[in-house]
Amino acid sequence: MRHNIKDKKPMDKAAIALILCFSVVALASVFTVKSSLDKINLSDNTDITVPQKNETKDKSVAKRVPTVDSQDNPQSNIQNQNNGNSSSPSTWVVPVDGLITLEYSTELPIYSKTLNQYMVHNGVDIAAPLDSRVQAAAAGTVVETYKDDRLGYTVKINHGNGFITTYSNLSDKILVESGDVVKKGDVIGGIGDTSLFESADDSHLHFQMEKDGSLVNPSDYIDF
Ligand SMILES: [Zn+2]
């Protein structure tokens, strides 16, 4: 056993010496590789800086092209605005004169007097006396008129560009029908008291707005 241990020790020493030698060689080679790499990197950098200058030159040339485009863009913007004016609302009007008494809140439930519970509110409630005129918030086509189980007599108008407005809690005297083309400000009906869900609130218009199939806050578009 002892002999074996003694035999092993010199072997280990020799092995360590060999490993040291190899490591020194390896380190040396690593340094040489590193230094050569650094040289390559330096040369690469210098090589890169030259094309970068060329690129910047190219970019400056390329920048001139977009400026030509941007000169064209205002025209296309104007065209878009014209399209917007003709086919979809560029500006909106309030559907009825009055203050917002219940804000749009689809994420945080708010208190409903009628239902005595907290619930989301998919539109804004605009206070107005009974039979106040309700007008189209923008030009569009009436999609449908119906009596909603919860929100009462309702008119839905498509304004193009993904915008749909919905007017609820109207009186039963609705002045438009589906397919009618309306201009901004055209009277579509009057304030009623037909919403079961909001019957305990003072008379008001429940007004919803959709953009591309999703509810949006009307206050983001209309200056109430
Ligand atoms: Zn409401």
JSON list of C-alpha atoms and ligand atoms in Angstrom, two decimals:
[
{"chain": "A", "resi": 1, "resn": "MET", "atom": "CA", "xyz": [0.00, 0.00, 0.00]},
{"chain": "A", "resi": 2, "resn": "ARG", "atom": "CA", "xyz": [2.71, 2.47, 0.98]},
{"chain": "A", "resi": 3, "resn": "HIS", "atom": "CA", "xyz": [4.72, 1.54, -2.10]},
{"chain": "A", "resi": 4, "resn": "ASN", "atom": "CA", "xyz": [1.74, 2.19, -4.19]},
{"chain": "A", "resi": 5, "resn": "ILE", "atom": "CA", "xyz": [1.25, 5.59, -2.60]},
{"chain": "A", "resi": 6, "resn": "LYS", "atom": "CA", "xyz": [4.93, 6.43, -3.06]},
{"chain": "A", "resi": 7, "resn": "ASP", "atom": "CA", "xyz": [4.73, 5.27, -6.66]},
{"chain": "A", "resi": 8, "resn": "LYS", "atom": "CA", "xyz": [1.69, 7.36, -7.24]},
{"chain": "A", "resi": 9, "resn": "LYS", "atom": "CA", "xyz": [3.22, 10.56, -5.89]},
{"chain": "A", "resi": 10, "resn": "PRO", "atom": "CA", "xyz": [6.04, 10.77, -8.44]},
{"chain": "A", "resi": 11, "resn": "MET", "atom": "CA", "xyz": [3.54, 9.86, -11.11]},
{"chain": "A", "resi": 12, "resn": "ASP", "atom": "CA", "xyz": [1.33, 12.68, -9.93]},
{"chain": "A", "resi": 13, "resn": "LYS", "atom": "CA", "xyz": [4.25, 15.09, -9.90]},
{"chain": "A", "resi": 14, "resn": "ALA", "atom": "CA", "xyz": [5.17, 14.08, -13.40]},
{"chain": "A", "resi": 15, "resn": "ALA", "atom": "CA", "xyz": [1.58, 14.47, -14.45]},
{"chain": "A", "resi": 16, "resn": "ILE", "atom": "CA", "xyz": [1.33, 17.88, -12.81]},
{"chain": "A", "resi": 17, "resn": "ALA", "atom": "CA", "xyz": [4.55, 18.94, -14.49]},
{"chain": "A", "resi": 18, "resn": "LEU", "atom": "CA", "xyz": [3.23, 17.78, -17.81]},
{"chain": "A", "resi": 19, "resn": "ILE", "atom": "CA", "xyz": [-0.06, 19.56, -17.23]},
{"chain": "A", "resi": 20, "resn": "LEU", "atom": "CA", "xyz": [1.80, 22.71, -16.25]},
{"chain": "A", "resi": 21, "resn": "CYS", "atom": "CA", "xyz": [3.89, 22.48, -19.38]},
{"chain": "A", "resi": 22, "resn": "PHE", "atom": "CA", "xyz": [0.82, 21.96, -21.50]},
{"chain": "A", "resi": 23, "resn": "SER", "atom": "CA", "xyz": [-0.98, 24.77, -19.79]},
{"chain": "A", "resi": 24, "resn": "VAL", "atom": "CA", "xyz": [1.95, 27.12, -20.34]},
{"chain": "A", "resi": 25, "resn": "VAL", "atom": "CA", "xyz": [2.02, 26.12, -23.96]},
{"chain": "A", "resi": 26, "resn": "ALA", "atom": "CA", "xyz": [-1.71, 26.47, -24.15]},
{"chain": "A", "resi": 27, "resn": "LEU", "atom": "CA", "xyz": [-1.65, 29.89, -22.47]},
{"chain": "A", "resi": 28, "resn": "ALA", "atom": "CA", "xyz": [1.11, 31.01, -24.78]},
{"chain": "A", "resi": 29, "resn": "SER", "atom": "CA", "xyz": [-0.84, 29.86, -27.76]},
{"chain": "A", "resi": 30, "resn": "VAL", "atom": "CA", "xyz": [-3.97, 31.51, -26.43]},
{"chain": "A", "resi": 31, "resn": "PHE", "atom": "CA", "xyz": [-2.12, 34.79, -26.03]},
{"chain": "A", "resi": 32, "resn": "THR", "atom": "CA", "xyz": [-0.69, 34.54, -29.49]},
{"chain": "A", "resi": 33, "resn": "VAL", "atom": "CA", "xyz": [-4.12, 33.72, -30.87]},
{"chain": "A", "resi": 34, "resn": "LYS", "atom": "CA", "xyz": [-5.59, 36.59, -28.85]},
{"chain": "A", "resi": 35, "resn": "SER", "atom": "CA", "xyz": [-3.02, 39.05, -30.03]},
{"chain": "A", "resi": 36, "resn": "SER", "atom": "CA", "xyz": [-3.49, 37.94, -33.57]},
{"chain": "A", "resi": 37, "resn": "LEU", "atom": "CA", "xyz": [-7.25, 38.15, -33.08]},
{"chain": "A", "resi": 38, "resn": "ASP", "atom": "CA", "xyz": [-6.85, 41.64, -31.68]},
{"chain": "A", "resi": 39, "resn": "LYS", "atom": "CA", "xyz": [-4.82, 42.53, -34.70]},
{"chain": "A", "resi": 40, "resn": "ILE", "atom": "CA", "xyz": [-7.53, 41.05, -36.87]},
{"chain": "A", "resi": 41, "resn": "ASN", "atom": "CA", "xyz": [-10.16, 42.91, -34.88]},
{"chain": "A", "resi": 42, "resn": "LEU", "atom": "CA", "xyz": [-8.21, 46.11, -35.23]},
{"chain": "A", "resi": 43, "resn": "SER", "atom": "CA", "xyz": [-7.86, 45.54, -38.90]},
{"chain": "A", "resi": 44, "resn": "ASP", "atom": "CA", "xyz": [-11.54, 44.58, -39.01]},
{"chain": "A", "resi": 45, "resn": "ASN", "atom": "CA", "xyz": [-12.44, 47.74, -37.18]},
{"chain": "A", "resi": 46, "resn": "THR", "atom": "CA", "xyz": [-10.45, 49.82, -39.56]},
{"chain": "A", "resi": 47, "resn": "ASP", "atom": "CA", "xyz": [-12.03, 47.87, -42.36]},
{"chain": "A", "resi": 48, "resn": "ILE", "atom": "CA", "xyz": [-15.47, 48.47, -40.88]},
{"chain": "A", "resi": 49, "resn": "THR", "atom": "CA", "xyz": [-14.91, 52.16, -40.33]},
{"chain": "A", "resi": 50, "resn": "VAL", "atom": "CA", "xyz": [-14.23, 52.60, -44.01]},
{"chain": "A", "resi": 51, "resn": "PRO", "atom": "CA", "xyz": [-17.47, 50.94, -45.13]},
{"chain": "A", "resi": 52, "resn": "GLN", "atom": "CA", "xyz": [-19.29, 52.79, -42.35]},
{"chain": "A", "resi": 53, "resn": "LYS", "atom": "CA", "xyz": [-18.20, 56.01, -43.96]},
{"chain": "A", "resi": 54, "resn": "ASN", "atom": "CA", "xyz": [-19.45, 54.64, -47.22]},
{"chain": "A", "resi": 55, "resn": "GLU", "atom": "CA", "xyz": [-22.67, 53.58, -45.51]},
{"chain": "A", "resi": 56, "resn": "THR", "atom": "CA", "xyz": [-23.14, 57.00, -44.02]},
{"chain": "A", "resi": 57, "resn": "LYS", "atom": "CA", "xyz": [-22.61, 58.41, -47.45]},
{"chain": "A", "resi": 58, "resn": "ASP", "atom": "CA", "xyz": [-25.14, 55.93, -48.76]},
{"chain": "A", "resi": 59, "resn": "LYS", "atom": "CA", "xyz": [-27.47, 56.81, -45.89]},
{"chain": "A", "resi": 60, "resn": "SER", "atom": "CA", "xyz": [-27.16, 60.49, -46.62]},
{"chain": "A", "resi": 61, "resn": "VAL", "atom": "CA", "xyz": [-28.07, 59.71, -50.17]},
{"chain": "A", "resi": 62, "resn": "ALA", "atom": "CA", "xyz": [-30.80, 57.42, -48.97]},
{"chain": "A", "resi": 63, "resn": "LYS", "atom": "CA", "xyz": [-32.05, 60.17, -46.66]},
{"chain": "A", "resi": 64, "resn": "ARG", "atom": "CA", "xyz": [-32.47, 62.45, -49.59]},
{"chain": "A", "resi": 65, "resn": "VAL", "atom": "CA", "xyz": [-34.81, 59.94, -51.20]},
{"chain": "A", "resi": 66, "resn": "PRO", "atom": "CA", "xyz": [-37.22, 59.82, -48.21]},
{"chain": "A", "resi": 67, "resn": "THR", "atom": "CA", "xyz": [-37.25, 63.61, -48.13]},
{"chain": "A", "resi": 68, "resn": "VAL", "atom": "CA", "xyz": [-38.56, 63.41, -51.66]},
{"chain": "A", "resi": 69, "resn": "ASP", "atom": "CA", "xyz": [-41.06, 60.84, -50.39]},
{"chain": "A", "resi": 70, "resn": "SER", "atom": "CA", "xyz": [-41.94, 63.00, -47.44]},
{"chain": "A", "resi": 71, "resn": "GLN", "atom": "CA", "xyz": [-42.66, 65.77, -49.87]},
{"chain": "A", "resi": 72, "resn": "ASP", "atom": "CA", "xyz": [-45.03, 63.38, -51.52]},
{"chain": "A", "resi": 73, "resn": "ASN", "atom": "CA", "xyz": [-46.43, 62.19, -48.19]},
{"chain": "A", "resi": 74, "resn": "PRO", "atom": "CA", "xyz": [-48.21, 65.43, -47.31]},
{"chain": "A", "resi": 75, "resn": "GLN", "atom": "CA", "xyz": [-50.09, 65.09, -50.57]},
{"chain": "A", "resi": 76, "resn": "SER", "atom": "CA", "xyz": [-51.05, 61.52, -49.71]},
{"chain": "A", "resi": 77, "resn": "ASN", "atom": "CA", "xyz": [-51.93, 62.68, -46.21]},
{"chain": "A", "resi": 78, "resn": "ILE", "atom": "CA", "xyz": [-54.15, 65.34, -47.68]},
{"chain": "A", "resi": 79, "resn": "GLN", "atom": "CA", "xyz": [-55.70, 62.68, -49.88]},
{"chain": "A", "resi": 80, "resn": "ASN", "atom": "CA", "xyz": [-56.24, 60.50, -46.81]},
{"chain": "A", "resi": 81, "resn": "GLN", "atom": "CA", "xyz": [-57.78, 63.41, -44.99]},
{"chain": "A", "resi": 82, "resn": "ASN", "atom": "CA", "xyz": [-60.06, 64.04, -47.93]},
{"chain": "A", "resi": 83, "resn": "ASN", "atom": "CA", "xyz": [-60.99, 60.38, -47.93]},
{"chain": "A", "resi": 84, "resn": "GLY", "atom": "CA", "xyz": [-61.55, 60.64, -44.22]},
{"chain": "A", "resi": 85, "resn": "ASN", "atom": "CA", "xyz": [-63.86, 63.55, -44.69]},
{"chain": "A", "resi": 86, "resn": "SER", "atom": "CA", "xyz": [-65.84, 61.87, -47.38]},
{"chain": "A", "resi": 87, "resn": "SER", "atom": "CA", "xyz": [-66.14, 58.30, -46.12]},
{"chain": "A", "resi": 88, "resn": "SER", "atom": "CA", "xyz": [-65.54, 58.48, -42.38]},
{"chain": "A", "resi": 89, "resn": "PRO", "atom": "CA", "xyz": [-65.60, 60.89, -39.48]},
{"chain": "A", "resi": 90, "resn": "SER", "atom": "CA", "xyz": [-62.60, 63.17, -39.19]},
{"chain": "A", "resi": 91, "resn": "THR", "atom": "CA", "xyz": [-64.34, 65.20, -36.51]},
{"chain": "A", "resi": 92, "resn": "TRP", "atom": "CA", "xyz": [-67.15, 64.22, -34.21]},
{"chain": "A", "resi": 93, "resn": "VAL", "atom": "CA", "xyz": [-69.99, 66.09, -32.56]},
{"chain": "A", "resi": 94, "resn": "VAL", "atom": "CA", "xyz": [-71.58, 65.26, -29.23]},
{"chain": "A", "resi": 95, "resn": "PRO", "atom": "CA", "xyz": [-74.65, 63.05, -29.77]},
{"chain": "A", "resi": 96, "resn": "VAL", "atom": "CA", "xyz": [-76.57, 65.12, -27.25]},
{"chain": "A", "resi": 97, "resn": "ASP", "atom": "CA", "xyz": [-75.80, 68.27, -25.27]},
{"chain": "A", "resi": 98, "resn": "GLY", "atom": "CA", "xyz": [-75.14, 67.44, -21.64]},
{"chain": "A", "resi": 99, "resn": "LEU", "atom": "CA", "xyz": [-72.65, 66.36, -19.06]},
{"chain": "A", "resi": 100, "resn": "ILE", "atom": "CA", "xyz": [-71.27, 62.86, -18.71]},
{"chain": "A", "resi": 101, "resn": "THR", "atom": "CA", "xyz": [-72.81, 61.39, -15.56]},
{"chain": "A", "resi": 102, "resn": "LEU", "atom": "CA", "xyz": [-71.28, 57.94, -15.88]},
{"chain": "A", "resi": 103, "resn": "GLU", "atom": "CA", "xyz": [-67.90, 57.39, -17.46]},
{"chain": "A", "resi": 104, "resn": "TYR", "atom": "CA", "xyz": [-66.79, 54.58, -19.75]},
{"chain": "A", "resi": 105, "resn": "SER", "atom": "CA", "xyz": [-65.24, 51.83, -17.62]},
{"chain": "A", "resi": 106, "resn": "THR", "atom": "CA", "xyz": [-64.74, 48.39, -19.11]},
{"chain": "A", "resi": 107, "resn": "GLU", "atom": "CA", "xyz": [-61.94, 47.27, -16.81]},
{"chain": "A", "resi": 108, "resn": "LEU", "atom": "CA", "xyz": [-62.91, 48.66, -13.42]},
{"chain": "A", "resi": 109, "resn": "PRO", "atom": "CA", "xyz": [-66.51, 47.95, -12.44]},
{"chain": "A", "resi": 110, "resn": "ILE", "atom": "CA", "xyz": [-68.43, 51.04, -11.33]},
{"chain": "A", "resi": 111, "resn": "TYR", "atom": "CA", "xyz": [-71.56, 51.27, -9.23]},
{"chain": "A", "resi": 112, "resn": "SER", "atom": "CA", "xyz": [-74.91, 50.89, -10.94]},
{"chain": "A", "resi": 113, "resn": "LYS", "atom": "CA", "xyz": [-77.77, 52.58, -9.09]},
{"chain": "A", "resi": 114, "resn": "THR", "atom": "CA", "xyz": [-80.36, 50.50, -10.88]},
{"chain": "A", "resi": 115, "resn": "LEU", "atom": "CA", "xyz": [-78.78, 47.12, -10.29]},
{"chain": "A", "resi": 116, "resn": "ASN", "atom": "CA", "xyz": [-77.32, 48.06, -6.91]},
{"chain": "A", "resi": 117, "resn": "GLN", "atom": "CA", "xyz": [-74.05, 46.43, -7.84]},
{"chain": "A", "resi": 118, "resn": "TYR", "atom": "CA", "xyz": [-70.71, 47.19, -9.40]},
{"chain": "A", "resi": 119, "resn": "MET", "atom": "CA", "xyz": [-70.43, 46.45, -13.10]},
{"chain": "A", "resi": 120, "resn": "VAL", "atom": "CA", "xyz": [-68.49, 47.52, -16.16]},
{"chain": "A", "resi": 121, "resn": "HIS", "atom": "CA", "xyz": [-69.88, 50.37, -18.25]},
{"chain": "A", "resi": 122, "resn": "ASN", "atom": "CA", "xyz": [-69.42, 49.93, -21.99]},
{"chain": "A", "resi": 123, "resn": "GLY", "atom": "CA", "xyz": [-70.16, 53.53, -22.88]},
{"chain": "A", "resi": 124, "resn": "VAL", "atom": "CA", "xyz": [-70.75, 56.97, -21.47]},
{"chain": "A", "resi": 125, "resn": "ASP", "atom": "CA", "xyz": [-74.01, 58.26, -20.02]},
{"chain": "A", "resi": 126, "resn": "ILE", "atom": "CA", "xyz": [-74.80, 61.81, -21.05]},
{"chain": "A", "resi": 127, "resn": "ALA", "atom": "CA", "xyz": [-77.44, 63.52, -18.93]},
{"chain": "A", "resi": 128, "resn": "ALA", "atom": "CA", "xyz": [-80.21, 65.21, -20.89]},
{"chain": "A", "resi": 129, "resn": "PRO", "atom": "CA", "xyz": [-83.92, 65.86, -20.33]},
{"chain": "A", "resi": 130, "resn": "LEU", "atom": "CA", "xyz": [-86.47, 63.45, -21.80]},
{"chain": "A", "resi": 131, "resn": "ASP", "atom": "CA", "xyz": [-87.13, 63.98, -25.52]},
{"chain": "A", "resi": 132, "resn": "SER", "atom": "CA", "xyz": [-83.88, 65.92, -26.01]},
{"chain": "A", "resi": 133, "resn": "ARG", "atom": "CA", "xyz": [-82.70, 65.55, -29.59]},
{"chain": "A", "resi": 134, "resn": "VAL", "atom": "CA", "xyz": [-80.11, 62.87, -30.17]},
{"chain": "A", "resi": 135, "resn": "GLN", "atom": "CA", "xyz": [-77.96, 63.42, -33.23]},
{"chain": "A", "resi": 136, "resn": "ALA", "atom": "CA", "xyz": [-75.54, 61.31, -35.26]},
{"chain": "A", "resi": 137, "resn": "ALA", "atom": "CA", "xyz": [-72.04, 61.90, -33.92]},
{"chain": "A", "resi": 138, "resn": "ALA", "atom": "CA", "xyz": [-70.70, 61.74, -37.47]},
{"chain": "A", "resi": 139, "resn": "ALA", "atom": "CA", "xyz": [-71.83, 60.91, -40.99]},
{"chain": "A", "resi": 140, "resn": "GLY", "atom": "CA", "xyz": [-72.60, 57.27, -41.62]},
{"chain": "A", "resi": 141, "resn": "THR", "atom": "CA", "xyz": [-75.14, 54.60, -42.40]},
{"chain": "A", "resi": 142, "resn": "VAL", "atom": "CA", "xyz": [-77.69, 53.30, -39.90]},
{"chain": "A", "resi": 143, "resn": "VAL", "atom": "CA", "xyz": [-76.87, 49.63, -39.33]},
{"chain": "A", "resi": 144, "resn": "GLU", "atom": "CA", "xyz": [-79.90, 48.77, -37.24]},
{"chain": "A", "resi": 145, "resn": "THR", "atom": "CA", "xyz": [-82.51, 50.08, -34.84]},
{"chain": "A", "resi": 146, "resn": "TYR", "atom": "CA", "xyz": [-83.84, 47.79, -32.14]},
{"chain": "A", "resi": 147, "resn": "LYS", "atom": "CA", "xyz": [-85.00, 47.54, -28.56]},
{"chain": "A", "resi": 148, "resn": "ASP", "atom": "CA", "xyz": [-82.22, 46.14, -26.42]},
{"chain": "A", "resi": 149, "resn": "ASP", "atom": "CA", "xyz": [-83.36, 44.07, -23.43]},
{"chain": "A", "resi": 150, "resn": "ARG", "atom": "CA", "xyz": [-80.99, 45.94, -21.15]},
{"chain": "A", "resi": 151, "resn": "LEU", "atom": "CA", "xyz": [-80.33, 49.29, -22.80]},
{"chain": "A", "resi": 152, "resn": "GLY", "atom": "CA", "xyz": [-83.71, 50.04, -24.39]},
{"chain": "A", "resi": 153, "resn": "TYR", "atom": "CA", "xyz": [-84.36, 51.58, -27.80]},
{"chain": "A", "resi": 154, "resn": "THR", "atom": "CA", "xyz": [-81.09, 51.69, -29.65]},
{"chain": "A", "resi": 155, "resn": "VAL", "atom": "CA", "xyz": [-79.71, 53.02, -32.94]},
{"chain": "A", "resi": 156, "resn": "LYS", "atom": "CA", "xyz": [-76.44, 51.78, -34.36]},
{"chain": "A", "resi": 157, "resn": "ILE", "atom": "CA", "xyz": [-74.54, 53.78, -37.01]},
{"chain": "A", "resi": 158, "resn": "ASN", "atom": "CA", "xyz": [-71.55, 52.67, -39.07]},
{"chain": "A", "resi": 159, "resn": "HIS", "atom": "CA", "xyz": [-69.20, 55.55, -39.89]},
{"chain": "A", "resi": 160, "resn": "GLY", "atom": "CA", "xyz": [-66.60, 53.62, -41.89]},
{"chain": "A", "resi": 161, "resn": "ASN", "atom": "CA", "xyz": [-62.93, 53.26, -40.97]},
{"chain": "A", "resi": 162, "resn": "GLY", "atom": "CA", "xyz": [-63.99, 50.70, -38.34]},
{"chain": "A", "resi": 163, "resn": "PHE", "atom": "CA", "xyz": [-66.09, 53.17, -36.31]},
{"chain": "A", "resi": 164, "resn": "ILE", "atom": "CA", "xyz": [-69.55, 52.24, -35.07]},
{"chain": "A", "resi": 165, "resn": "THR", "atom": "CA", "xyz": [-71.56, 54.33, -32.61]},
{"chain": "A", "resi": 166, "resn": "THR", "atom": "CA", "xyz": [-74.52, 53.07, -30.59]},
{"chain": "A", "resi": 167, "resn": "TYR", "atom": "CA", "xyz": [-77.19, 55.30, -29.07]},
{"chain": "A", "resi": 168, "resn": "SER", "atom": "CA", "xyz": [-79.29, 53.67, -26.34]},
{"chain": "A", "resi": 169, "resn": "ASN", "atom": "CA", "xyz": [-82.01, 54.57, -23.85]},
{"chain": "A", "resi": 170, "resn": "LEU", "atom": "CA", "xyz": [-83.84, 56.40, -26.62]},
{"chain": "A", "resi": 171, "resn": "SER", "atom": "CA", "xyz": [-87.57, 57.03, -26.69]},
{"chain": "A", "resi": 172, "resn": "ASP", "atom": "CA", "xyz": [-89.68, 54.83, -28.97]},
{"chain": "A", "resi": 173, "resn": "LYS", "atom": "CA", "xyz": [-89.85, 57.67, -31.54]},
{"chain": "A", "resi": 174, "resn": "ILE", "atom": "CA", "xyz": [-86.82, 56.67, -33.54]},
{"chain": "A", "resi": 175, "resn": "LEU", "atom": "CA", "xyz": [-86.48, 58.81, -36.66]},
{"chain": "A", "resi": 176, "resn": "VAL", "atom": "CA", "xyz": [-84.21, 56.55, -38.73]},
{"chain": "A", "resi": 177, "resn": "GLU", "atom": "CA", "xyz": [-84.20, 52.96, -39.91]},
{"chain": "A", "resi": 178, "resn": "SER", "atom": "CA", "xyz": [-81.51, 50.56, -41.02]},
{"chain": "A", "resi": 179, "resn": "GLY", "atom": "CA", "xyz": [-79.93, 51.56, -44.32]},
{"chain": "A", "resi": 180, "resn": "ASP", "atom": "CA", "xyz": [-80.56, 55.28, -43.84]},
{"chain": "A", "resi": 181, "resn": "VAL", "atom": "CA", "xyz": [-77.60, 57.49, -44.67]},
{"chain": "A", "resi": 182, "resn": "VAL", "atom": "CA", "xyz": [-77.13, 60.21, -42.08]},
{"chain": "A", "resi": 183, "resn": "LYS", "atom": "CA", "xyz": [-75.01, 63.31, -41.98]},
{"chain": "A", "resi": 184, "resn": "LYS", "atom": "CA", "xyz": [-73.13, 64.49, -38.95]},
{"chain": "A", "resi": 185, "resn": "GLY", "atom": "CA", "xyz": [-75.63, 66.14, -36.62]},
{"chain": "A", "resi": 186, "resn": "ASP", "atom": "CA", "xyz": [-78.76, 64.59, -38.15]},
{"chain": "A", "resi": 187, "resn": "VAL", "atom": "CA", "xyz": [-81.38, 63.94, -35.47]},
{"chain": "A", "resi": 188, "resn": "ILE", "atom": "CA", "xyz": [-81.97, 60.21, -35.10]},
{"chain": "A", "resi": 189, "resn": "GLY", "atom": "CA", "xyz": [-84.33, 60.21, -32.12]},
{"chain": "A", "resi": 190, "resn": "GLY", "atom": "CA", "xyz": [-84.96, 61.54, -28.63]},
{"chain": "A", "resi": 191, "resn": "ILE", "atom": "CA", "xyz": [-83.90, 60.76, -25.11]},
{"chain": "A", "resi": 192, "resn": "GLY", "atom": "CA", "xyz": [-86.14, 58.15, -23.53]},
{"chain": "A", "resi": 193, "resn": "ASP", "atom": "CA", "xyz": [-86.36, 56.12, -20.39]},
{"chain": "A", "resi": 194, "resn": "THR", "atom": "CA", "xyz": [-86.29, 52.67, -21.93]},
{"chain": "A", "resi": 195, "resn": "SER", "atom": "CA", "xyz": [-83.12, 51.18, -20.48]},
{"chain": "A", "resi": 196, "resn": "LEU", "atom": "CA", "xyz": [-83.96, 48.65, -17.80]},
{"chain": "A", "resi": 197, "resn": "PHE", "atom": "CA", "xyz": [-80.34, 48.54, -16.72]},
{"chain": "A", "resi": 198, "resn": "GLU", "atom": "CA", "xyz": [-80.11, 52.28, -16.18]},
{"chain": "A", "resi": 199, "resn": "SER", "atom": "CA", "xyz": [-83.71, 53.14, -15.24]},
{"chain": "A", "resi": 200, "resn": "ALA", "atom": "CA", "xyz": [-82.82, 54.44, -11.78]},
{"chain": "A", "resi": 201, "resn": "ASP", "atom": "CA", "xyz": [-80.44, 57.00, -13.26]},
{"chain": "A", "resi": 202, "resn": "ASP", "atom": "CA", "xyz": [-81.68, 60.41, -14.36]},
{"chain": "A", "resi": 203, "resn": "SER", "atom": "CA", "xyz": [-82.69, 60.62, -18.00]},
{"chain": "A", "resi": 204, "resn": "HIS", "atom": "CA", "xyz": [-79.68, 60.27, -20.21]},
{"chain": "A", "resi": 205, "resn": "LEU", "atom": "CA", "xyz": [-78.26, 58.87, -23.41]},
{"chain": "A", "resi": 206, "resn": "HIS", "atom": "CA", "xyz": [-76.19, 55.70, -23.12]},
{"chain": "A", "resi": 207, "resn": "PHE", "atom": "CA", "xyz": [-73.63, 56.13, -25.89]},
{"chain": "A", "resi": 208, "resn": "GLN", "atom": "CA", "xyz": [-71.15, 53.47, -27.00]},
{"chain": "A", "resi": 209, "resn": "MET", "atom": "CA", "xyz": [-68.39, 53.57, -29.55]},
{"chain": "A", "resi": 210, "resn": "GLU", "atom": "CA", "xyz": [-66.54, 50.78, -31.31]},
{"chain": "A", "resi": 211, "resn": "LYS", "atom": "CA", "xyz": [-63.35, 50.89, -33.36]},
{"chain": "A", "resi": 212, "resn": "ASP", "atom": "CA", "xyz": [-62.48, 47.81, -35.41]},
{"chain": "A", "resi": 213, "resn": "GLY", "atom": "CA", "xyz": [-64.86, 45.64, -33.43]},
{"chain": "A", "resi": 214, "resn": "SER", "atom": "CA", "xyz": [-63.62, 46.67, -29.99]},
{"chain": "A", "resi": 215, "resn": "LEU", "atom": "CA", "xyz": [-65.25, 49.05, -27.57]},
{"chain": "A", "resi": 216, "resn": "VAL", "atom": "CA", "xyz": [-63.39, 52.34, -27.14]},
{"chain": "A", "resi": 217, "resn": "ASN", "atom": "CA", "xyz": [-63.87, 55.26, -24.80]},
{"chain": "A", "resi": 218, "resn": "PRO", "atom": "CA", "xyz": [-65.98, 57.84, -26.65]},
{"chain": "A", "resi": 219, "resn": "SER", "atom": "CA", "xyz": [-64.22, 60.56, -24.65]},
{"chain": "A", "resi": 220, "resn": "ASP", "atom": "CA", "xyz": [-61.03, 59.67, -26.53]},
{"chain": "A", "resi": 221, "resn": "TYR", "atom": "CA", "xyz": [-62.63, 60.86, -29.75]},
{"chain": "A", "resi": 222, "resn": "ILE", "atom": "CA", "xyz": [-65.40, 63.27, -28.83]},
{"chain": "A", "resi": 223, "resn": "ASP", "atom": "CA", "xyz": [-64.95, 66.48, -26.87]},
{"chain": "A", "resi": 224, "resn": "PHE", "atom": "CA", "xyz": [-67.85, 66.25, -24.43]},
{"chain": "B", "resi": 1, "resn": "ZN", "atom": "ZN", "xyz": [-74.81, 53.74, -19.60]}
]
